[in-house]
Amino acid sequence: DAGITQSPRHKVTETGTPVTLRCHQTENHRYMYWYRQDPGHGLRLIHYSYGVKDTDKGEVSDGYSVSRSKTEDFLLTLESATSSQTSVYFCAISEGTGTGVQPQHFGDGTRLSIL
Amino acid sequence: GNSVTQMEGPVTLSEEAFLTINCTYTATGYPSLFWYVQYPGEGLQLLLKATKADDKGSNKGFEATYRKETTSFHLEKGSVQVSDSAVYFCALNTGFQKLVFGTGTRLLVSP
């Protein structure tokens, strides 16, 4: 299994509070991704990173920011959490080297509830 | 734009039945196609992939063929087991190593 650790695994917080989720990898992969999973929507890309300090938006980036100061860590921040951000969040990584499309490997997810 | 459409679930089967989960896509260019599986409480795992038209991906008895003429990538298995109960996601790459996922299809297999 790919070495991906998400923390925390579960979190309950209140509307308006800041929340940071962490993704840590031990594979030295170039690409890292944050998705959210909601019933009826599958997985939707929030932000992704293609290198240290190189990030870009996905399809549902409003209300989220990310940072990647080291290859192994990718942080997702909700500056002021809202109830619509209650979801399961998944981190993924891919090598991004060589030719062709590389498969993504997923962490076990963080279940976030915002009351 | 790029999108993936999967059949609604749940798909309920008895053990040893034949499985088909339909997946069609809309994309510009020639995307690579993937099936991922998610077991309860876990993240997604890559099940199989195909990178060009007429390629057949296969793994653990599952297979899917990349059909460019029908823009489809249906997942099949000849004889399902209780342990195959999970949610299955079809996905395509949109370039720059990004994926677009379908909504997922839950498979329930009873003994």
Coordinates of C-alpha atoms in Angstrom, one line a residue:
Chain A
D1 CA 0.0 0.0 0.0
A2 CA 1.1 3.5 -0.8
G3 CA 2.4 5.3 2.3
I4 CA -0.3 8.0 2.8
T5 CA -1.4 9.2 6.2
Q6 CA -4.3 11.5 6.7
S7 CA -4.9 13.3 10.0
P8 CA -7.1 13.6 11.8
R9 CA -9.3 10.7 10.7
H10 CA -12.4 12.2 12.3
K11 CA -13.2 15.8 13.4
V12 CA -16.3 17.6 14.6
T13 CA -16.2 21.3 14.8
E14 CA -18.4 24.4 14.7
T15 CA -19.4 26.7 11.9
G16 CA -17.0 29.6 11.6
T17 CA -13.9 27.9 13.0
P18 CA -10.8 27.2 11.0
V19 CA -9.9 23.6 10.2
T20 CA -6.7 22.2 8.8
L21 CA -6.4 18.6 7.4
R22 CA -3.0 17.1 6.8
C23 CA -1.8 14.6 4.2
H24 CA 1.6 13.0 4.7
Q25 CA 3.2 10.7 2.1
T26 CA 6.4 8.6 2.3
E27 CA 6.6 7.8 -1.4
N28 CA 8.3 11.0 -2.7
H29 CA 5.6 11.4 -5.3
R30 CA 5.3 14.7 -7.2
Y31 CA 1.6 15.1 -7.3
M32 CA -0.8 15.4 -4.4
Y33 CA -4.6 15.9 -4.5
W34 CA -7.4 16.8 -2.1
Y35 CA -10.9 15.5 -2.9
R36 CA -14.2 15.6 -1.1
Q37 CA -16.7 12.7 -1.3
D38 CA -20.4 13.4 -1.0
P39 CA -23.4 11.2 -1.8
G40 CA -24.6 11.6 -5.4
H41 CA -21.4 13.4 -6.4
G42 CA -18.7 10.8 -6.3
L43 CA -15.3 12.4 -5.7
R44 CA -14.7 16.0 -6.6
L45 CA -11.2 17.6 -6.8
I46 CA -10.7 20.5 -4.5
H47 CA -7.0 21.4 -5.1
Y48 CA -3.9 19.7 -6.3
S49 CA -0.2 20.2 -6.2
Y50 CA 2.4 19.4 -8.8
G51 CA 5.4 20.2 -6.7
V52 CA 6.6 22.1 -3.6
K53 CA 4.8 25.5 -3.5
D54 CA 3.1 24.6 -6.8
T55 CA -0.7 24.3 -6.4
D56 CA -3.8 24.8 -8.5
K57 CA -7.6 24.8 -8.1
G58 CA -9.9 21.9 -8.8
E59 CA -13.6 22.1 -9.6
V60 CA -14.8 22.8 -6.0
S61 CA -12.1 25.1 -4.6
D62 CA -14.2 27.9 -3.1
G63 CA -13.8 28.1 0.7
Y64 CA -10.6 26.0 0.7
S65 CA -6.9 26.8 0.5
V66 CA -3.9 24.5 0.4
S67 CA -0.2 24.7 1.1
R68 CA 2.8 22.4 0.2
S69 CA 6.0 23.5 1.8
K70 CA 7.6 20.0 1.7
T71 CA 7.3 17.2 -0.8
E72 CA 5.7 14.9 1.8
D73 CA 3.1 17.2 3.2
F74 CA 0.0 18.7 1.7
L75 CA -2.3 20.7 3.9
L76 CA -6.0 21.6 3.3
T77 CA -7.4 24.5 5.2
L78 CA -11.0 25.6 5.7
E79 CA -10.6 29.2 6.8
S80 CA -14.1 29.5 8.2
A81 CA -15.9 26.2 8.1
T82 CA -19.5 26.0 6.9
S83 CA -22.0 23.2 7.2
S84 CA -21.8 22.6 3.5
Q85 CA -18.2 21.5 4.0
T86 CA -19.3 18.5 6.0
S87 CA -17.9 15.7 4.0
V88 CA -15.3 12.9 3.8
Y89 CA -12.0 14.3 2.5
F90 CA -9.5 12.1 0.7
C91 CA -5.9 12.8 -0.1
A92 CA -4.3 11.1 -3.1
I93 CA -0.8 11.0 -4.6
S94 CA 0.7 10.1 -8.0
E95 CA 4.2 9.8 -9.3
G96 CA 3.9 12.2 -12.2
T97 CA 7.1 10.9 -13.8
G98 CA 7.7 9.0 -17.0
T99 CA 5.3 8.9 -19.8
G100 CA 1.5 8.5 -19.7
V101 CA -1.0 8.9 -17.0
Q102 CA 0.0 7.6 -13.6
P103 CA -2.7 6.1 -11.3
Q104 CA -3.5 7.9 -8.1
H105 CA -3.2 6.2 -4.7
F106 CA -5.6 7.3 -1.9
G107 CA -5.4 7.7 1.8
D108 CA -8.1 6.4 4.1
G109 CA -10.0 9.7 4.4
T110 CA -10.9 12.2 7.0
R111 CA -14.6 12.4 8.1
L112 CA -15.3 16.1 8.9
S113 CA -18.6 17.2 10.5
I114 CA -19.4 20.9 10.9
L115 CA -22.2 21.7 13.2
Chain B
G1 CA -16.4 19.3 -20.7
N2 CA -15.1 16.0 -19.4
S3 CA -17.6 13.8 -17.5
V4 CA -18.3 10.3 -16.5
T5 CA -21.7 8.7 -16.2
Q6 CA -22.3 5.5 -14.2
M7 CA -25.4 3.4 -13.7
E8 CA -27.4 4.1 -10.5
G9 CA -27.0 1.6 -7.7
P10 CA -27.2 -0.4 -5.7
V11 CA -26.6 -3.4 -7.8
T12 CA -27.8 -6.4 -5.9
L13 CA -26.5 -9.9 -6.9
S14 CA -26.3 -13.4 -5.5
E15 CA -22.9 -15.0 -5.2
E16 CA -21.5 -16.4 -8.5
A17 CA -23.7 -14.2 -10.6
F18 CA -22.4 -12.2 -13.6
L19 CA -21.7 -8.5 -13.0
T20 CA -21.8 -5.6 -15.3
I21 CA -21.5 -2.0 -14.2
N22 CA -22.0 0.5 -17.0
C23 CA -19.8 3.5 -17.5
T24 CA -19.8 6.0 -20.3
Y25 CA -17.8 9.1 -20.7
T26 CA -17.5 12.5 -22.5
A27 CA -14.1 13.8 -23.1
T28 CA -11.9 15.8 -25.5
G29 CA -9.0 14.0 -26.9
Y30 CA -8.1 10.4 -25.9
P31 CA -8.3 10.0 -22.1
S32 CA -7.1 7.1 -20.1
L33 CA -9.8 5.3 -18.2
F34 CA -9.8 3.8 -14.8
W35 CA -12.0 1.7 -12.4
Y36 CA -11.4 2.2 -8.7
V37 CA -13.0 0.3 -5.8
Q38 CA -13.8 1.5 -2.3
Y39 CA -14.4 -0.9 0.5
P40 CA -16.3 0.3 3.6
G41 CA -14.3 2.7 5.7
E42 CA -11.4 2.8 3.3
G43 CA -10.0 5.0 0.5
L44 CA -10.2 4.2 -3.2
Q45 CA -8.0 1.5 -4.7
L46 CA -7.1 1.2 -8.3
L47 CA -8.8 -1.8 -9.8
L48 CA -7.8 -1.6 -13.5
K49 CA -7.0 0.8 -16.2
A50 CA -6.8 1.2 -20.0
T51 CA -4.9 3.9 -21.8
K52 CA -6.1 3.6 -25.4
A53 CA -8.9 2.4 -27.6
D54 CA -9.5 -1.4 -27.6
D55 CA -7.3 -1.9 -24.6
K56 CA -8.7 -4.3 -22.0
G57 CA -7.8 -3.8 -18.4
S58 CA -8.1 -6.7 -16.0
N59 CA -7.4 -7.5 -12.4
K60 CA -8.8 -9.9 -9.7
G61 CA -11.3 -11.4 -12.3
F62 CA -12.6 -8.0 -13.2
E63 CA -12.2 -6.6 -16.7
A64 CA -13.2 -3.6 -18.8
T65 CA -12.6 -2.7 -22.5
Y66 CA -12.0 0.8 -23.7
R67 CA -14.6 1.3 -26.5
K68 CA -14.0 4.6 -28.3
E69 CA -16.9 4.1 -30.7
T70 CA -19.4 3.9 -27.9
T71 CA -17.4 6.0 -25.4
S72 CA -17.8 3.3 -22.8
F73 CA -15.7 1.4 -20.3
H74 CA -18.1 -1.1 -18.7
L75 CA -16.9 -3.2 -15.8
E76 CA -17.5 -7.0 -15.8
K77 CA -16.9 -10.0 -13.7
G78 CA -18.0 -13.5 -14.5
S79 CA -18.7 -14.7 -11.0
V80 CA -19.0 -12.3 -8.1
Q81 CA -18.2 -13.1 -4.4
V82 CA -19.5 -11.6 -1.2
S83 CA -16.1 -10.0 -0.8
D84 CA -16.6 -8.0 -3.9
S85 CA -19.3 -5.9 -2.1
A86 CA -18.0 -2.3 -2.4
V87 CA -18.5 0.9 -4.3
Y88 CA -17.0 1.1 -7.8
F89 CA -16.0 4.3 -9.4
C90 CA -15.3 4.9 -13.1
A91 CA -12.8 7.7 -13.8
L92 CA -11.0 9.4 -16.7
N93 CA -7.9 11.6 -16.8
T94 CA -8.3 15.1 -18.0
G95 CA -4.6 15.7 -18.5
F96 CA -2.1 17.1 -16.1
Q97 CA -2.6 13.9 -14.0
K98 CA -6.1 14.9 -12.9
L99 CA -9.1 12.6 -12.7
V100 CA -12.8 13.1 -13.1
F101 CA -14.9 10.5 -11.3
G102 CA -18.4 9.1 -11.8
T103 CA -20.8 9.1 -8.9
G104 CA -20.0 5.5 -8.0
T105 CA -22.1 2.3 -8.1
R106 CA -22.6 0.3 -4.9
L107 CA -22.5 -3.5 -5.4
L108 CA -24.1 -5.7 -2.8
V109 CA -23.4 -9.5 -3.1
S110 CA -25.4 -11.9 -1.0
P111 CA -24.4 -15.5 -0.2

